[in-house]
Amino acid sequence: MSKNIYGSLFMTLSMFGYASTDAVIKYIGLILPLSEIIFLRGIIAVFLLFLLTYIRKELVVAIKRSQIKFLILRVFGDVGCTVFFLTALINMELATATAILQCLPLALTFAAAIFLKEKVGLRRWSAILLGFIGVLIIIKPASEHFNYYSLLALLAVGFIVIRDISTKRLDPSIPSTYVSFITAIAVTLTGLFFLPFQDWLVPSREIIWGLSATAFFLIIGILFNVCLLYTSPSPRDGLLSRMPSSA
């Protein structure tokens, strides 16, 4: 199969993973504080990714010095989009938060044109701008529903751009499991850092199962997000500008 076909498959699976974990977290967020959700979900995700990475013998990877900065930027972007988007998601309607994320294709294509020196045709720019106008119509920035949490969702878009552009610059020889494992550790430590600032609630058995499900879906989202960026040639091929975008 061509890279576009592989990329389309990876994009679908990654979007499924991210969308699923967002939907479950929206429910759990009504019960548990965000820091606890990120921490407990992260512990489960790190454990599962450790097993997967260990089985594939990819726990120790030789990384070129020039690649370290892109890996750090990738982790930084993922941590930022996780904190800001999940904060917005828990405090606003799921549909509104998702609609705001539709700004991502414009932002990502713009960043790819600047930082990756990709050529983006007039037709693609026109299609993305029309889509962006549609997003503005949906979210209505001048309405009372566009608030502080809407701005956090927009800020999350910026971190997603950092995450995906830096991932695109990573050498494909770096295993996607390793990148996902490092990212999951960083996000989990972020949840641990914020734990003292929020009340700890003992989760029920149902919530534990829900967190396990979010961890599983998150792994799917991260793994295939990395695989997609490794296989997607450029925005003009239609994949990079339609990246899955959640946390």
Coordinates of N, CA and C in Angstrom, one line a residue:
M1 N 0.8 -1.2 0.0 CA 0.0 0.0 0.0 C 0.9 1.3 0.0
S2 N 0.4 2.4 -0.5 CA 1.1 3.6 -0.6 C 1.1 4.2 0.8
K3 N 2.0 5.2 0.9 CA 2.1 5.9 2.2 C 0.8 6.6 2.6
N4 N 0.1 7.2 1.6 CA -1.2 7.8 1.8 C -2.2 6.9 2.4
I5 N -2.2 5.7 1.9 CA -3.2 4.7 2.4 C -2.9 4.3 3.8
Y6 N -1.6 4.0 4.1 CA -1.1 3.8 5.5 C -1.4 4.9 6.4
G7 N -1.1 6.1 5.9 CA -1.4 7.3 6.7 C -2.8 7.5 7.0
S8 N -3.7 7.3 6.0 CA -5.2 7.4 6.3 C -5.6 6.4 7.3
L9 N -5.1 5.2 7.3 CA -5.5 4.2 8.3 C -5.0 4.6 9.6
F10 N -3.7 5.0 9.7 CA -3.2 5.5 11.0 C -3.9 6.7 11.6
M11 N -4.3 7.6 10.7 CA -5.1 8.8 11.1 C -6.4 8.4 11.7
T12 N -7.1 7.4 11.0 CA -8.4 7.0 11.5 C -8.3 6.3 12.9
L13 N -7.3 5.5 13.1 CA -7.1 4.8 14.3 C -6.7 5.8 15.4
S14 N -5.8 6.7 15.1 CA -5.4 7.7 16.1 C -6.6 8.6 16.5
M15 N -7.4 9.0 15.6 CA -8.6 9.9 15.9 C -9.6 9.1 16.7
F16 N -9.7 7.8 16.4 CA -10.6 6.9 17.3 C -10.1 6.9 18.7
G17 N -8.8 6.7 18.9 CA -8.2 6.6 20.2 C -8.4 7.9 21.0
Y18 N -8.0 9.0 20.4 CA -8.1 10.3 21.0 C -9.6 10.7 21.4
A19 N -10.5 10.5 20.4 CA -11.9 10.8 20.6 C -12.5 10.0 21.7
S20 N -12.1 8.7 21.7 CA -12.7 7.8 22.8 C -12.2 8.2 24.1
T21 N -10.9 8.5 24.3 CA -10.4 8.8 25.6 C -11.0 10.2 26.1
D22 N -11.2 11.1 25.1 CA -11.8 12.4 25.5 C -13.3 12.2 26.0
A23 N -14.0 11.4 25.3 CA -15.4 11.1 25.7 C -15.5 10.5 27.1
V24 N -14.6 9.6 27.4 CA -14.7 9.0 28.8 C -14.2 9.9 29.8
I25 N -13.1 10.7 29.5 CA -12.6 11.7 30.5 C -13.7 12.8 30.8
K26 N -14.4 13.1 29.8 CA -15.5 14.1 30.0 C -16.4 13.7 31.1
Y27 N -16.7 12.4 31.1 CA -17.6 11.8 32.1 C -16.9 11.7 33.5
I28 N -15.7 11.2 33.5 CA -14.9 11.0 34.7 C -14.6 12.3 35.4
G29 N -14.4 13.4 34.5 CA -14.1 14.7 35.0 C -15.2 15.3 35.9
L30 N -16.4 14.8 35.8 CA -17.4 15.2 36.7 C -17.3 14.7 38.1
I31 N -16.4 13.7 38.3 CA -16.2 13.0 39.5 C -14.9 13.3 40.2
L32 N -13.8 13.1 39.4 CA -12.4 13.2 39.9 C -11.8 14.5 39.4
P33 N -10.9 15.1 40.2 CA -10.1 16.3 39.7 C -9.2 15.9 38.6
L34 N -8.8 16.9 37.8 CA -8.1 16.6 36.5 C -6.7 16.0 36.8
S35 N -6.0 16.5 37.9 CA -4.7 16.0 38.2 C -4.7 14.6 38.5
E36 N -5.7 14.1 39.2 CA -5.8 12.7 39.6 C -6.1 11.9 38.4
I37 N -7.0 12.4 37.5 CA -7.3 11.7 36.2 C -6.0 11.5 35.4
I38 N -5.3 12.6 35.2 CA -4.0 12.5 34.4 C -3.0 11.5 35.0
F39 N -2.9 11.6 36.4 CA -1.9 10.7 37.1 C -2.3 9.3 37.0
L40 N -3.6 8.9 37.4 CA -4.0 7.5 37.4 C -4.0 6.9 36.0
R41 N -4.6 7.7 35.0 CA -4.6 7.2 33.7 C -3.1 7.0 33.2
G42 N -2.2 7.9 33.6 CA -0.9 7.8 33.2 C -0.2 6.6 33.7
I43 N -0.4 6.3 35.0 CA 0.2 5.1 35.5 C -0.2 3.8 34.7
I44 N -1.4 3.7 34.4 CA -1.9 2.6 33.6 C -1.3 2.6 32.2
A45 N -1.3 3.8 31.6 CA -0.7 3.9 30.2 C 0.8 3.6 30.2
V46 N 1.5 4.1 31.2 CA 3.0 3.8 31.3 C 3.2 2.4 31.5
F47 N 2.5 1.7 32.3 CA 2.7 0.3 32.6 C 2.4 -0.5 31.3
L48 N 1.4 -0.2 30.6 CA 1.1 -1.0 29.4 C 2.1 -0.7 28.3
L49 N 2.5 0.6 28.2 CA 3.5 0.9 27.2 C 4.9 0.3 27.5
F50 N 5.2 0.2 28.9 CA 6.4 -0.4 29.3 C 6.5 -1.9 28.8
L51 N 5.4 -2.6 29.0 CA 5.3 -4.0 28.6 C 5.5 -4.1 27.1
L52 N 4.8 -3.2 26.3 CA 4.9 -3.3 24.9 C 6.3 -3.0 24.4
T53 N 6.9 -1.9 25.0 CA 8.2 -1.5 24.6 C 9.2 -2.6 25.0
Y54 N 9.0 -3.2 26.1 CA 10.0 -4.2 26.6 C 9.9 -5.4 25.7
I55 N 8.7 -5.8 25.4 CA 8.5 -7.0 24.5 C 9.2 -6.8 23.1
R56 N 9.0 -5.6 22.6 CA 9.6 -5.2 21.3 C 11.1 -4.9 21.4
K57 N 11.7 -4.9 22.7 CA 13.1 -4.7 22.9 C 13.5 -3.3 22.4
E58 N 12.6 -2.3 22.8 CA 12.9 -0.9 22.4 C 13.0 0.1 23.5
L59 N 13.2 -0.5 24.7 CA 13.4 0.4 25.9 C 14.6 1.3 25.9
V60 N 15.7 0.7 25.3 CA 16.9 1.5 25.1 C 17.1 1.8 23.6
V61 N 17.1 3.0 23.3 CA 17.3 3.4 21.9 C 18.4 4.5 21.8
A62 N 19.2 4.3 20.8 CA 20.3 5.3 20.5 C 19.7 6.4 19.7
I63 N 19.7 7.6 20.3 CA 19.1 8.8 19.6 C 20.3 9.8 19.3
K64 N 20.3 10.3 18.0 CA 21.2 11.3 17.7 C 21.0 12.5 18.5
R65 N 22.1 13.2 18.7 CA 22.1 14.5 19.5 C 21.1 15.5 18.8
S66 N 21.1 15.5 17.5 CA 20.3 16.5 16.8 C 18.8 16.2 16.9
Q67 N 18.5 14.9 17.3 CA 17.1 14.5 17.5 C 16.5 14.8 18.9
I68 N 17.4 15.0 19.8 CA 17.0 15.1 21.2 C 16.0 16.3 21.4
K69 N 16.4 17.4 20.7 CA 15.5 18.6 20.9 C 14.1 18.4 20.3
F70 N 14.0 17.7 19.3 CA 12.7 17.4 18.7 C 11.9 16.5 19.6
L71 N 12.6 15.5 20.3 CA 11.9 14.6 21.2 C 11.4 15.4 22.4
I72 N 12.2 16.4 22.9 CA 11.8 17.2 24.0 C 10.7 18.1 23.7
L73 N 10.7 18.7 22.5 CA 9.6 19.5 22.0 C 8.3 18.7 21.8
R74 N 8.5 17.5 21.4 CA 7.3 16.6 21.2 C 6.7 16.3 22.6
V75 N 7.5 16.0 23.6 CA 7.0 15.8 24.9 C 6.3 17.1 25.5
F76 N 7.0 18.2 25.3 CA 6.5 19.5 25.8 C 5.1 19.8 25.2
G77 N 5.0 19.6 23.9 CA 3.7 19.9 23.2 C 2.6 19.0 23.7
D78 N 3.0 17.7 23.9 CA 1.9 16.8 24.4 C 1.5 17.1 25.8
V79 N 2.4 17.4 26.7 CA 2.1 17.8 28.0 C 1.2 19.0 28.0
G80 N 1.5 20.0 27.3 CA 0.8 21.3 27.2 C -0.6 21.0 26.7
C81 N -0.8 20.3 25.6 CA -2.1 20.1 25.0 C -3.0 19.2 25.9
T82 N -2.3 18.3 26.6 CA -3.1 17.5 27.6 C -3.7 18.3 28.7
V83 N -2.9 19.1 29.3 CA -3.3 19.9 30.5 C -4.4 21.0 30.0
F84 N -4.1 21.7 29.0 CA -5.0 22.8 28.6 C -6.3 22.2 27.9
F85 N -6.2 21.2 27.1 CA -7.4 20.7 26.4 C -8.3 20.0 27.4
L86 N -7.7 19.2 28.3 CA -8.6 18.4 29.2 C -9.2 19.4 30.2
T87 N -8.5 20.5 30.6 CA -9.1 21.5 31.5 C -10.3 22.1 30.8
A88 N -10.1 22.4 29.5 CA -11.3 23.0 28.8 C -12.4 22.0 28.6
L89 N -12.0 20.8 28.2 CA -13.0 19.7 27.9 C -13.9 19.5 29.1
I90 N -13.3 19.4 30.3 CA -14.1 19.1 31.5 C -15.1 20.2 31.9
N91 N -14.7 21.5 31.5 CA -15.5 22.6 31.9 C -16.3 23.2 30.8
M92 N -16.4 22.6 29.7 CA -17.3 23.1 28.6 C -17.9 21.9 27.8
E93 N -18.8 22.2 26.9 CA -19.4 21.1 26.2 C -18.4 20.4 25.3
L94 N -18.6 19.1 25.2 CA -17.7 18.3 24.3 C -17.7 18.8 22.9
A95 N -18.9 19.1 22.4 CA -19.0 19.5 21.0 C -18.3 20.8 20.7
T96 N -18.4 21.7 21.7 CA -17.8 23.0 21.5 C -16.2 22.9 21.5
A97 N -15.7 22.1 22.5 CA -14.3 21.9 22.6 C -13.8 21.2 21.3
T98 N -14.5 20.3 20.8 CA -14.1 19.6 19.6 C -14.1 20.5 18.4
A99 N -15.2 21.4 18.3 CA -15.3 22.4 17.2 C -14.1 23.3 17.2
I100 N -13.6 23.8 18.4 CA -12.5 24.7 18.5 C -11.2 24.0 17.9
L101 N -11.1 22.7 18.2 CA -9.9 22.0 17.7 C -9.9 21.9 16.1
Q102 N -11.0 22.2 15.5 CA -11.0 22.2 14.0 C -10.2 23.3 13.5
C103 N -9.7 24.2 14.3 CA -8.8 25.3 13.9 C -7.4 24.7 13.6
L104 N -7.2 23.4 14.0 CA -5.9 22.8 13.9 C -5.4 22.7 12.5
P105 N -6.2 22.3 11.5 CA -5.6 22.2 10.1 C -5.0 23.4 9.6
L106 N -5.7 24.6 9.9 CA -5.1 25.9 9.4 C -3.8 26.1 10.1
A107 N -3.8 26.0 11.5 CA -2.6 26.3 12.3 C -1.4 25.3 11.9
L108 N -1.8 24.0 11.7 CA -0.7 23.0 11.4 C -0.2 23.2 10.0
T109 N -1.0 23.5 9.1 CA -0.6 23.8 7.7 C 0.3 25.0 7.6
F110 N -0.1 26.1 8.4 CA 0.7 27.3 8.4 C 2.1 27.0 9.0
A111 N 2.1 26.2 10.1 CA 3.4 25.9 10.8 C 4.3 25.0 9.9
A112 N 3.6 24.1 9.1 CA 4.4 23.2 8.2 C 5.0 24.0 7.1
A113 N 4.3 25.0 6.6 CA 4.8 25.8 5.5 C 6.0 26.7 6.0
I114 N 6.0 27.1 7.3 CA 7.1 27.9 7.8 C 8.3 27.1 8.3
F115 N 8.0 26.1 9.1 CA 9.1 25.3 9.7 C 9.6 24.1 8.9
L116 N 8.7 23.5 8.1 CA 9.0 22.4 7.3 C 9.3 22.7 5.9
K117 N 9.1 24.0 5.6 CA 9.3 24.5 4.2 C 8.4 23.8 3.2
E118 N 7.2 23.4 3.6 CA 6.3 22.7 2.7 C 5.6 23.6 1.8
K119 N 5.3 23.2 0.6 CA 4.6 24.1 -0.4 C 3.1 23.7 -0.3
V120 N 2.3 24.7 0.0 CA 0.8 24.5 0.2 C 0.1 25.3 -0.9
G121 N -0.6 24.6 -1.8 CA -1.3 25.2 -2.9 C -2.5 26.1 -2.5
L122 N -2.9 26.9 -3.4 CA -4.0 27.9 -3.2 C -5.3 27.2 -2.9
R123 N -5.5 26.0 -3.6 CA -6.8 25.3 -3.3 C -6.9 24.8 -1.9
R124 N -5.7 24.3 -1.4 CA -5.7 23.7 0.0 C -5.9 24.9 1.0
W125 N -5.2 26.0 0.7 CA -5.4 27.1 1.6 C -6.8 27.6 1.6
S126 N -7.4 27.7 0.5 CA -8.8 28.1 0.4 C -9.8 27.2 1.1
A127 N -9.5 25.9 0.9 CA -10.4 24.9 1.6 C -10.3 25.0 3.1
I128 N -9.0 25.2 3.6 CA -8.8 25.3 5.1 C -9.4 26.5 5.6
L129 N -9.2 27.7 4.9 CA -9.8 28.9 5.4 C -11.3 28.9 5.4
L130 N -11.9 28.2 4.4 CA -13.4 28.0 4.5 C -13.8 27.2 5.7
G131 N -13.0 26.2 5.9 CA -13.3 25.3 7.1 C -13.2 26.1 8.4
F132 N -12.1 27.0 8.4 CA -11.9 27.8 9.6 C -13.1 28.8 9.8
I133 N -13.6 29.3 8.8 CA -14.8 30.2 8.9 C -16.0 29.4 9.4
G134 N -16.1 28.2 9.0 CA -17.2 27.3 9.5 C -17.0 27.1 11.0
V135 N -15.8 26.9 11.4 CA -15.5 26.7 12.9 C -16.0 28.0 13.6
L136 N -15.6 29.1 13.1 CA -16.0 30.4 13.8 C -17.5 30.5 13.9
I137 N -18.2 30.1 12.9 CA -19.7 30.2 12.9 C -20.2 29.2 14.0
I138 N -19.6 28.1 14.2 CA -20.0 27.1 15.2 C -19.8 27.6 16.6
I139 N -18.5 28.1 16.8 CA -18.2 28.4 18.2 C -18.6 29.8 18.6
K140 N -18.8 30.7 17.6 CA -19.3 32.1 17.9 C -18.5 32.8 18.9
P141 N -17.3 33.3 18.5 CA -16.4 33.9 19.5 C -17.0 35.1 20.3
A142 N -17.9 35.8 19.7 CA -18.5 36.9 20.3 C -19.7 36.6 21.3
S143 N -20.0 35.3 21.3 CA -21.2 34.9 22.1 C -20.7 34.7 23.6
E144 N -21.7 34.5 24.5 CA -21.4 34.3 25.9 C -20.8 32.9 26.1
H145 N -21.0 32.0 25.2 CA -20.5 30.6 25.3 C -18.9 30.5 25.1
F146 N -18.4 31.6 24.4 CA -16.9 31.6 24.2 C -16.3 32.3 25.4
N147 N -15.6 31.5 26.3 CA -15.1 32.0 27.5 C -13.7 31.7 27.8
Y148 N -13.3 31.7 29.0 CA -11.9 31.4 29.4 C -11.5 30.0 29.0
Y149 N -12.4 29.1 29.1 CA -12.1 27.7 28.8 C -11.9 27.5 27.2
S150 N -12.7 28.4 26.5 CA -12.5 28.3 25.0 C -11.1 28.8 24.7
L151 N -10.6 29.8 25.4 CA -9.2 30.2 25.1 C -8.2 29.2 25.4
L152 N -8.5 28.4 26.5 CA -7.6 27.3 26.9 C -7.6 26.2 25.7
A153 N -8.7 26.0 25.2 CA -8.8 25.0 24.0 C -8.0 25.5 22.9
L154 N -8.1 26.8 22.6 CA -7.3 27.4 21.5 C -5.8 27.3 21.8
L155 N -5.4 27.5 23.1 CA -4.0 27.4 23.5 C -3.6 26.0 23.3
A156 N -4.4 25.0 23.5 CA -4.1 23.6 23.3 C -3.8 23.3 21.9
V157 N -4.5 24.0 21.0 CA -4.2 23.9 19.5 C -2.7 24.2 19.2
G158 N -2.2 25.3 19.9 CA -0.8 25.7 19.7 C 0.1 24.6 20.1
F159 N -0.2 24.0 21.3 CA 0.7 22.9 21.8 C 0.6 21.7 20.9
I160 N -0.6 21.4 20.3 CA -0.7 20.3 19.4 C 0.2 20.5 18.2
V161 N 0.2 21.7 17.7 CA 1.1 22.1 16.5 C 2.5 21.8 16.9
I162 N 3.0 22.2 18.1 CA 4.3 22.0 18.5 C 4.6 20.5 18.5
R163 N 3.6 19.7 19.1 CA 3.8 18.3 19.2 C 3.9 17.6 17.9
D164 N 3.1 18.0 16.9 CA 3.0 17.3 15.6 C 4.2 17.7 14.7
I165 N 4.5 19.0 14.7 CA 5.6 19.4 13.9 C 6.9 18.8 14.3
S166 N 7.1 18.8 15.7 CA 8.4 18.2 16.2 C 8.4 16.7 15.9
T167 N 7.3 16.0 16.0 CA 7.2 14.6 15.7 C 7.6 14.3 14.3
K168 N 7.1 15.2 13.4 CA 7.4 15.1 12.0 C 8.9 15.2 11.7
R169 N 9.6 16.0 12.6 CA 11.1 16.1 12.4 C 11.9 15.0 13.0
L170 N 11.2 14.1 13.8 CA 11.9 13.0 14.4 C 12.3 12.0 13.3
D171 N 13.4 11.3 13.5 CA 13.9 10.3 12.6 C 13.0 9.1 12.8
P172 N 12.4 8.5 11.6 CA 11.5 7.4 11.7 C 12.2 6.1 12.3
S173 N 13.5 6.2 12.4 CA 14.2 5.0 13.0 C 13.9 4.9 14.6
I174 N 13.5 6.0 15.2 CA 13.1 6.0 16.6 C 11.8 5.4 16.7
P175 N 11.7 4.2 17.4 CA 10.4 3.5 17.5 C 9.3 4.3 18.0
S176 N 8.1 4.1 17.5 CA 6.9 4.9 17.9 C 6.6 4.5 19.4
T177 N 6.9 3.2 19.7 CA 6.6 2.8 21.1 C 7.5 3.5 22.1
Y178 N 8.7 3.8 21.7 CA 9.6 4.5 22.6 C 9.2 5.9 22.8
V179 N 8.8 6.6 21.7 CA 8.3 8.0 21.8 C 7.1 8.0 22.6
S180 N 6.2 7.1 22.4 CA 4.9 7.1 23.2 C 5.2 6.8 24.7
F181 N 6.1 5.9 25.0 CA 6.5 5.6 26.4 C 7.1 6.8 27.1
I182 N 8.0 7.5 26.5 CA 8.6 8.7 27.0 C 7.5 9.8 27.2
T183 N 6.6 10.0 26.3 CA 5.6 11.0 26.4 C 4.6 10.7 27.5
A184 N 4.3 9.4 27.7 CA 3.3 9.0 28.7 C 3.9 9.2 30.1
I185 N 5.2 9.0 30.2 CA 5.9 9.2 31.5 C 5.8 10.7 31.9
A186 N 6.1 11.6 30.9 CA 6.1 13.0 31.1 C 4.7 13.5 31.5
V187 N 3.7 13.0 30.8 CA 2.3 13.5 31.1 C 1.9 13.0 32.5
T188 N 2.3 11.8 32.9 CA 2.0 11.2 34.2 C 2.7 12.0 35.3
L189 N 3.9 12.4 35.1 CA 4.6 13.2 36.1 C 4.0 14.6 36.2
T190 N 3.4 15.1 35.2 CA 2.7 16.4 35.2 C 1.5 16.3 36.1
G191 N 0.8 15.2 36.0 CA -0.4 14.9 36.9 C 0.0 14.8 38.3
L192 N 1.2 14.2 38.5 CA 1.7 14.0 39.9 C 2.1 15.4 40.5
F193 N 2.6 16.2 39.7 CA 3.1 17.6 40.1 C 1.9 18.4 40.6
F194 N 0.7 18.3 39.9 CA -0.4 19.1 40.3 C -1.3 18.4 41.4
L195 N -1.0 17.2 41.7 CA -1.8 16.5 42.7 C -2.0 17.3 44.1
P196 N -0.9 17.9 44.6 CA -1.0 18.6 45.9 C -2.0 19.8 45.8
F197 N -2.3 20.3 44.6 CA -3.1 21.5 44.5 C -4.6 21.1 44.4
Q198 N -4.9 19.9 44.3 CA -6.3 19.5 44.2 C -6.6 18.3 45.2
D199 N -7.9 18.2 45.6 CA -8.3 17.2 46.5 C -8.2 15.8 45.9
W200 N -7.7 14.9 46.7 CA -7.7 13.5 46.2 C -8.9 12.8 46.6
L201 N -9.6 12.1 45.6 CA -10.8 11.4 45.9 C -10.5 9.9 45.5
V202 N -11.0 9.0 46.4 CA -10.8 7.6 46.2 C -11.7 7.1 45.0
P203 N -11.2 6.7 43.9 CA -12.0 6.3 42.8 C -12.7 5.0 43.0
S204 N -13.9 4.9 42.5 CA -14.7 3.6 42.6 C -14.2 2.6 41.6
R205 N -14.7 1.4 41.7 CA -14.2 0.3 40.7 C -14.6 0.7 39.3
E206 N -15.8 1.3 39.1 CA -16.2 1.7 37.8 C -15.3 2.8 37.2
I207 N -14.9 3.7 38.1 CA -14.0 4.8 37.6 C -12.6 4.2 37.2
I208 N -12.1 3.2 38.0 CA -10.9 2.6 37.7 C -10.9 1.9 36.3
W209 N -12.1 1.2 36.0 CA -12.2 0.6 34.7 C -12.3 1.7 33.6
G210 N -13.0 2.8 33.9 CA -13.0 3.9 33.0 C -11.7 4.5 32.7
L211 N -10.9 4.7 33.7 CA -9.5 5.2 33.6 C -8.6 4.2 32.8
S212 N -8.9 2.9 33.0 CA -8.1 1.9 32.2 C -8.5 2.0 30.7
A213 N -9.8 2.2 30.5 CA -10.2 2.4 29.1 C -9.6 3.6 28.4
T214 N -9.5 4.7 29.2 CA -8.9 5.9 28.6 C -7.4 5.7 28.4
A215 N -6.8 5.0 29.3 CA -5.3 4.7 29.0 C -5.1 3.9 27.8
F216 N -6.0 2.9 27.6 CA -5.9 2.0 26.4 C -6.1 2.9 25.1
F217 N -7.2 3.7 25.1 CA -7.5 4.5 24.0 C -6.4 5.5 23.7
L218 N -5.8 6.1 24.8 CA -4.7 7.0 24.7 C -3.5 6.4 24.0
I219 N -3.2 5.2 24.4 CA -2.1 4.5 23.7 C -2.3 4.3 22.2
I220 N -3.5 4.0 21.9 CA -3.9 3.9 20.5 C -3.7 5.2 19.8
G221 N -4.1 6.3 20.4 CA -4.0 7.6 19.8 C -2.6 8.0 19.6
I222 N -1.8 7.9 20.7 CA -0.4 8.3 20.6 C 0.4 7.5 19.6
L223 N 0.3 6.1 19.7 CA 1.1 5.3 18.8 C 0.8 5.6 17.3
F224 N -0.5 5.6 17.0 CA -0.8 5.8 15.6 C -0.6 7.3 15.1
N225 N -0.6 8.2 16.1 CA -0.3 9.6 15.8 C 1.2 9.7 15.3
V226 N 2.1 9.0 16.1 CA 3.5 9.0 15.7 C 3.7 8.3 14.4
C227 N 3.0 7.1 14.2 CA 3.1 6.3 13.0 C 2.7 7.2 11.8
L228 N 1.6 7.9 12.0 CA 1.0 8.7 10.9 C 2.0 9.8 10.5
L229 N 2.6 10.5 11.5 CA 3.6 11.5 11.1 C 4.8 11.0 10.5
Y230 N 5.2 9.8 10.8 CA 6.3 9.1 10.2 C 6.0 8.8 8.7
T231 N 4.8 8.5 8.4 CA 4.4 8.0 7.0 C 3.9 9.1 6.2
S232 N 3.3 10.2 6.8 CA 2.7 11.3 6.0 C 3.8 12.2 5.3
P233 N 3.7 12.3 4.0 CA 4.8 13.0 3.3 C 4.7 14.5 3.5
S234 N 3.6 15.1 3.4 CA 3.5 16.6 3.4 C 2.0 17.0 3.5
P235 N 1.8 18.3 3.8 CA 0.4 18.8 3.8 C -0.3 18.7 2.4
R236 N 0.5 18.8 1.4 CA -0.2 18.8 0.1 C -0.7 17.4 -0.3
D237 N -0.3 16.4 0.4 CA -0.8 15.1 0.2 C -2.1 14.8 1.1
G238 N -2.4 15.8 1.9 CA -3.7 15.7 2.5 C -3.8 15.1 3.9
L239 N -2.6 14.6 4.4 CA -2.6 13.9 5.7 C -2.2 14.8 6.8
L240 N -1.1 15.5 6.7 CA -0.5 16.3 7.8 C -1.5 17.4 8.2
S241 N -2.3 17.9 7.2 CA -3.2 19.0 7.5 C -4.5 18.5 8.1
R242 N -4.6 17.2 8.3 CA -5.9 16.7 8.9 C -5.5 15.8 10.1
M243 N -4.5 16.2 10.9 CA -4.0 15.4 12.0 C -5.0 15.2 13.1
P244 N -5.0 14.0 13.7 CA -5.8 13.9 14.9 C -5.2 14.8 16.0
S245 N -6.1 15.3 16.9 CA -5.6 16.5 17.6 C -5.9 16.5 19.1
S246 N -6.2 15.4 19.7 CA -6.6 15.6 21.1 C -5.5 15.2 22.1
A247 N -5.9 15.0 23.3 CA -4.9 14.8 24.4 C -5.1 13.4 25.1

